[in-house]
mmCIF file of C-alpha atoms in Angstrom:
data_model
loop_
_atom_site.group_PDB
_atom_site.id
_atom_site.type_symbol
_atom_site.label_atom_id
_atom_site.label_comp_id
_atom_site.label_asym_id
_atom_site.label_seq_id
_atom_site.Cartn_x
_atom_site.Cartn_y
_atom_site.Cartn_z
ATOM 1 C CA MET A 44 0.056 -0.256 -0.006
ATOM 2 C CA ASP A 45 1.042 3.555 -0.535
ATOM 3 C CA LEU A 46 1.131 5.734 1.811
ATOM 4 C CA LEU A 47 1.650 8.430 -0.458
ATOM 5 C CA SER A 48 -0.416 9.673 -3.594
ATOM 6 C CA ARG A 49 1.227 10.291 -7.262
ATOM 7 C CA GLN A 50 -0.031 14.594 -6.332
ATOM 8 C CA GLY A 51 2.124 13.821 -3.117
ATOM 9 C CA LEU A 52 -1.332 13.875 -0.806
ATOM 10 C CA ARG A 53 -0.895 11.153 2.346
ATOM 11 C CA THR A 54 -4.180 8.664 2.697
ATOM 12 C CA ASP A 55 -5.862 12.023 4.713
ATOM 13 C CA GLY A 56 -5.654 14.361 2.319
ATOM 14 C CA ARG A 57 -2.502 15.993 3.970
ATOM 15 C CA ARG A 58 0.705 16.787 2.594
ATOM 16 C CA SER A 59 3.884 14.915 3.679
ATOM 17 C CA GLY A 60 4.737 17.656 6.319
ATOM 18 C CA GLU A 61 1.348 18.839 6.890
ATOM 19 C CA LEU A 62 -0.349 18.067 10.874
ATOM 20 C CA ARG A 63 -2.933 16.366 11.612
ATOM 21 C CA ARG A 64 -5.865 18.485 12.715
ATOM 22 C CA ILE A 65 -5.314 19.579 16.523
ATOM 23 C CA ARG A 66 -8.849 20.687 18.867
ATOM 24 C CA CYS A 67 -7.292 21.032 22.943
ATOM 25 C CA LYS A 68 -9.504 21.699 25.721
ATOM 26 C CA MET A 69 -8.043 23.096 29.410
ATOM 27 C CA GLY A 70 -9.511 22.753 32.929
ATOM 28 C CA VAL A 71 -11.961 19.925 31.810
ATOM 29 C CA PHE A 72 -12.098 18.384 35.144
ATOM 30 C CA ASN A 73 -12.428 19.778 39.030
ATOM 31 C CA GLN A 74 -10.532 17.211 41.323
ATOM 32 C CA PRO A 75 -7.460 17.850 39.908
ATOM 33 C CA ASP A 76 -4.805 20.625 40.320
ATOM 34 C CA GLY A 77 -4.535 20.835 36.266
ATOM 35 C CA SER A 78 -5.591 19.435 33.398
ATOM 36 C CA ALA A 79 -6.426 19.257 29.701
ATOM 37 C CA TYR A 80 -8.117 17.338 26.897
ATOM 38 C CA LEU A 81 -5.841 16.648 23.906
ATOM 39 C CA GLU A 82 -7.450 15.415 20.227
ATOM 40 C CA GLN A 83 -4.445 15.388 17.335
ATOM 41 C CA GLY A 84 -6.502 13.542 14.343
ATOM 42 C CA ASN A 85 -8.570 10.648 15.537
ATOM 43 C CA THR A 86 -5.290 10.560 18.451
ATOM 44 C CA LYS A 87 -7.676 11.368 21.575
ATOM 45 C CA VAL A 88 -5.469 12.086 24.680
ATOM 46 C CA VAL A 89 -6.344 12.980 28.656
ATOM 47 C CA ALA A 90 -3.593 14.624 31.045
ATOM 48 C CA ALA A 91 -4.414 15.652 35.295
ATOM 49 C CA ILE A 92 -1.799 17.260 36.835
ATOM 50 C CA TYR A 93 -1.696 17.243 40.708
ATOM 51 C CA GLY A 94 0.277 18.763 42.748
ATOM 52 C CA PRO A 95 2.772 20.549 44.620
ATOM 53 C CA HIS A 96 1.781 18.314 47.464
ATOM 54 C CA GLU A 97 3.601 16.255 50.188
ATOM 55 C CA ILE A 98 5.777 14.023 48.548
ATOM 56 C CA ARG A 99 3.712 10.450 48.973
ATOM 57 C CA THR A 100 6.554 8.530 47.520
ATOM 58 C CA ASN A 101 10.138 7.267 47.801
ATOM 59 C CA ARG A 102 10.239 10.131 50.527
ATOM 60 C CA ALA A 103 13.981 8.734 51.614
ATOM 61 C CA LYS A 104 15.582 8.812 48.327
ATOM 62 C CA ALA A 105 13.468 12.300 48.204
ATOM 63 C CA PRO A 106 15.476 15.560 47.390
ATOM 64 C CA ASN A 107 15.626 18.602 49.531
ATOM 65 C CA ASP A 108 15.806 20.970 46.574
ATOM 66 C CA SER A 109 13.569 20.156 44.047
ATOM 67 C CA ALA A 110 10.925 18.837 43.721
ATOM 68 C CA VAL A 111 9.732 14.204 42.638
ATOM 69 C CA ILE A 112 8.176 14.243 39.220
ATOM 70 C CA ASN A 113 4.990 11.691 39.551
ATOM 71 C CA CYS A 114 4.466 10.166 35.446
ATOM 72 C CA GLN A 115 1.837 7.359 34.824
ATOM 73 C CA TYR A 116 1.343 6.577 31.075
ATOM 74 C CA SER A 117 -1.709 4.393 30.569
ATOM 75 C CA MET A 118 -3.474 3.283 27.860
ATOM 76 C CA ALA A 119 -7.309 2.630 28.228
ATOM 77 C CA THR A 120 -9.092 0.010 27.068
ATOM 78 C CA PHE A 121 -11.453 0.665 24.061
ATOM 79 C CA SER A 122 -8.302 2.713 23.387
ATOM 80 C CA ARG A 123 -7.685 0.582 20.132
ATOM 81 C CA SER A 124 -9.446 -1.869 17.595
ATOM 82 C CA GLU A 125 -7.849 -4.802 19.148
ATOM 83 C CA ARG A 126 -8.849 -5.980 22.211
ATOM 84 C CA LYS A 127 -6.306 -5.650 24.553
ATOM 85 C CA ARG A 128 -5.650 -8.019 28.644
ATOM 86 C CA ARG A 129 -3.218 -5.516 30.018
ATOM 87 C CA PRO A 130 -3.798 -2.274 29.509
ATOM 88 C CA ARG A 131 0.149 -1.346 31.534
ATOM 89 C CA ASP A 132 2.828 -3.612 29.847
ATOM 90 C CA ASN A 133 6.449 -3.225 29.057
ATOM 91 C CA LYS A 134 5.688 0.081 26.265
ATOM 92 C CA SER A 135 3.594 2.121 28.542
ATOM 93 C CA ALA A 136 6.627 1.825 31.368
ATOM 94 C CA GLU A 137 8.632 2.421 29.145
ATOM 95 C CA LEU A 138 6.844 5.564 27.811
ATOM 96 C CA THR A 139 6.034 6.300 31.191
ATOM 97 C CA LEU A 140 9.930 7.075 31.919
ATOM 98 C CA HIS A 141 10.365 9.381 29.142
ATOM 99 C CA LEU A 142 7.737 10.829 29.826
ATOM 100 C CA LYS A 143 8.976 11.890 32.854
ATOM 101 C CA GLN A 144 12.142 12.982 31.888
ATOM 102 C CA ALA A 145 11.086 14.940 29.187
ATOM 103 C CA MET A 146 9.202 16.647 31.621
ATOM 104 C CA ALA A 147 11.657 17.021 34.052
ATOM 105 C CA THR A 148 13.979 19.370 31.834
ATOM 106 C CA ALA A 149 10.964 21.270 31.787
ATOM 107 C CA ILE A 150 9.225 22.132 34.928
ATOM 108 C CA LYS A 151 11.229 24.825 37.514
ATOM 109 C CA THR A 152 11.510 22.018 40.347
ATOM 110 C CA ASP A 153 13.582 24.138 42.218
ATOM 111 C CA LEU A 154 11.289 25.934 43.142
ATOM 112 C CA TYR A 155 8.955 23.166 44.276
ATOM 113 C CA PRO A 156 11.606 21.935 46.849
ATOM 114 C CA LYS A 157 10.192 18.692 49.714
ATOM 115 C CA SER A 158 7.438 18.475 46.935
ATOM 116 C CA GLN A 159 6.157 16.442 44.114
ATOM 117 C CA ILE A 160 3.636 16.838 40.719
ATOM 118 C CA ASP A 161 1.845 14.249 40.267
ATOM 119 C CA ILE A 162 0.811 13.520 35.819
ATOM 120 C CA PHE A 163 -1.008 11.491 34.251
ATOM 121 C CA VAL A 164 -1.950 10.411 30.865
ATOM 122 C CA GLN A 165 -4.180 8.327 29.506
ATOM 123 C CA VAL A 166 -4.754 7.778 25.408
ATOM 124 C CA LEU A 167 -8.535 7.345 25.456
ATOM 125 C CA GLN A 168 -8.260 6.678 20.935
ATOM 126 C CA SER A 169 -5.272 5.435 19.680
ATOM 127 C CA ASP A 170 -4.285 6.740 16.091
ATOM 128 C CA GLY A 171 -0.835 7.157 16.311
ATOM 129 C CA GLY A 172 2.073 9.436 17.698
ATOM 130 C CA ASN A 173 0.311 8.222 20.971
ATOM 131 C CA TYR A 174 2.829 9.722 23.127
ATOM 132 C CA SER A 175 3.970 12.648 21.287
ATOM 133 C CA VAL A 176 0.003 13.679 21.516
ATOM 134 C CA CYS A 177 0.473 13.124 25.509
ATOM 135 C CA VAL A 178 3.642 15.382 26.027
ATOM 136 C CA ASN A 179 1.685 18.165 25.009
ATOM 137 C CA ALA A 180 -1.220 17.002 26.190
ATOM 138 C CA ALA A 181 1.316 17.086 29.452
ATOM 139 C CA THR A 182 2.388 20.696 28.716
ATOM 140 C CA LEU A 183 -1.584 21.765 28.299
ATOM 141 C CA ALA A 184 -2.309 20.372 31.668
ATOM 142 C CA LEU A 185 0.828 21.393 33.223
ATOM 143 C CA ILE A 186 -0.242 25.822 31.942
ATOM 144 C CA ASP A 187 -3.579 24.701 33.442
ATOM 145 C CA ALA A 188 -2.831 23.733 37.392
ATOM 146 C CA GLY A 189 -0.383 26.727 36.822
ATOM 147 C CA ILE A 190 3.039 24.796 37.125
ATOM 148 C CA ALA A 191 6.038 26.592 36.149
ATOM 149 C CA MET A 192 7.726 26.130 33.788
ATOM 150 C CA GLU A 193 11.575 26.931 31.799
ATOM 151 C CA GLU A 194 9.374 26.689 28.386
ATOM 152 C CA PHE A 195 6.819 24.506 27.061
ATOM 153 C CA VAL A 196 7.252 20.920 25.709
ATOM 154 C CA ILE A 197 6.063 19.984 22.417
ATOM 155 C CA SER A 198 6.695 16.893 20.517
ATOM 156 C CA CYS A 199 5.626 15.463 16.849
ATOM 157 C CA THR A 200 6.677 11.826 15.955
ATOM 158 C CA SER A 201 7.624 11.102 11.664
ATOM 159 C CA SER A 202 8.296 8.120 9.909
ATOM 160 C CA LEU A 203 8.841 7.915 5.695
ATOM 161 C CA ALA A 204 7.203 6.936 3.431
ATOM 162 C CA ASN A 205 8.055 4.887 0.566
ATOM 163 C CA GLY A 206 11.764 4.682 2.354
ATOM 164 C CA GLU A 207 12.377 8.529 1.071
ATOM 165 C CA THR A 208 10.026 11.072 1.734
ATOM 166 C CA PRO A 209 9.371 12.511 5.312
ATOM 167 C CA LEU A 210 6.262 12.327 7.188
ATOM 168 C CA VAL A 211 5.247 14.500 9.530
ATOM 169 C CA ASP A 212 2.337 13.634 12.807
ATOM 170 C CA ILE A 213 2.181 10.274 11.251
ATOM 171 C CA SER A 214 -0.941 8.336 11.706
ATOM 172 C CA HIS A 215 -0.776 4.211 12.925
ATOM 173 C CA LEU A 216 -1.428 3.843 10.148
ATOM 174 C CA GLU A 217 1.424 5.187 8.368
ATOM 175 C CA GLU A 218 3.160 4.226 12.231
ATOM 176 C CA THR A 219 2.458 0.320 11.225
ATOM 177 C CA MET A 220 3.661 0.724 7.264
ATOM 178 C CA GLY A 221 5.870 3.164 7.125
ATOM 179 C CA GLY A 222 9.973 3.153 7.687
ATOM 180 C CA PRO A 223 11.369 4.480 10.978
ATOM 181 C CA SER A 224 9.745 6.668 13.100
ATOM 182 C CA LEU A 225 11.238 9.444 15.430
ATOM 183 C CA THR A 226 10.174 10.318 17.785
ATOM 184 C CA VAL A 227 10.952 14.705 19.513
ATOM 185 C CA ALA A 228 10.500 15.546 22.009
ATOM 186 C CA ILE A 229 11.326 19.834 22.595
ATOM 187 C CA LEU A 230 12.198 23.260 24.066
ATOM 188 C CA PRO A 231 11.927 25.697 21.473
ATOM 189 C CA ILE A 232 13.110 28.803 22.746
ATOM 190 C CA SER A 233 15.995 27.437 24.363
ATOM 191 C CA GLY A 234 16.890 24.762 21.322
ATOM 192 C CA LYS A 235 17.000 21.963 23.992
ATOM 193 C CA VAL A 236 15.950 18.507 22.403
ATOM 194 C CA TYR A 237 14.980 15.173 23.951
ATOM 195 C CA THR A 238 15.036 13.081 21.553
ATOM 196 C CA PHE A 239 13.781 8.988 21.447
ATOM 197 C CA VAL A 240 14.271 5.979 19.384
ATOM 198 C CA LEU A 241 12.010 2.497 19.485
ATOM 199 C CA LEU A 242 13.816 -0.562 20.011
ATOM 200 C CA ALA A 243 11.675 -1.749 17.084
ATOM 201 C CA THR A 244 13.077 0.714 14.973
ATOM 202 C CA ILE A 245 16.406 0.310 15.630
ATOM 203 C CA LEU A 246 15.876 -3.540 15.119
ATOM 204 C CA LEU A 247 14.505 -1.915 11.494
ATOM 205 C CA VAL A 248 17.243 -0.789 10.885
ATOM 206 C CA CYS A 249 19.829 -3.197 11.643
ATOM 207 C CA ILE A 250 17.985 -5.981 9.458
ATOM 208 C CA GLU A 251 17.531 -3.680 6.606
ATOM 209 C CA HIS A 252 21.623 -2.727 7.004
ATOM 210 C CA VAL A 253 22.075 -6.847 6.869
ATOM 211 C CA LEU A 254 19.944 -7.578 3.960
ATOM 212 C CA CYS A 255 21.633 -4.798 2.383
ATOM 213 C CA ILE A 256 24.832 -6.507 2.852
#
């Protein structure tokens, strides 16, 4: 299946460098200190922020001069077309770690000593770029909570069509049918970039390299 038509259009009508339609809403819940709902195409995510509050996890190892960032990434059992028995798998744990690292680079943790900030994100509907949409939703929720940040974190996932044409903000179809994918989280003002590549992508590149040899 070709991901690009002869006219250079993707299956959803976008050109290679165009983003999906974005819709967002802040303050969607009353209980958290901050919350946000974000749609990028058909990927839908909610994020909730609690804190700063008293440290509740790993008090013995908690720093005295900065806040503890606690994150949790999860996918609703109904977020995918196929059923998933265990919504929290190894991939969710990996993405939780990446989300924590990305958010920790932006939050001014030194302004909240001896405190904890909880960041919860959940994918309600999955259609590609899940991690990137979660990063963007978490940023909006932190803004809604009034958490001081160095600057906003924004993220996007890209891939290749036909092994040569870059595709920005990929859908699930492009994620599964395209080439290697790269996710980038960036602080645009300072130019700091936090990137990670999924293990499956690394293996794919290695296999292609071996086959070429």
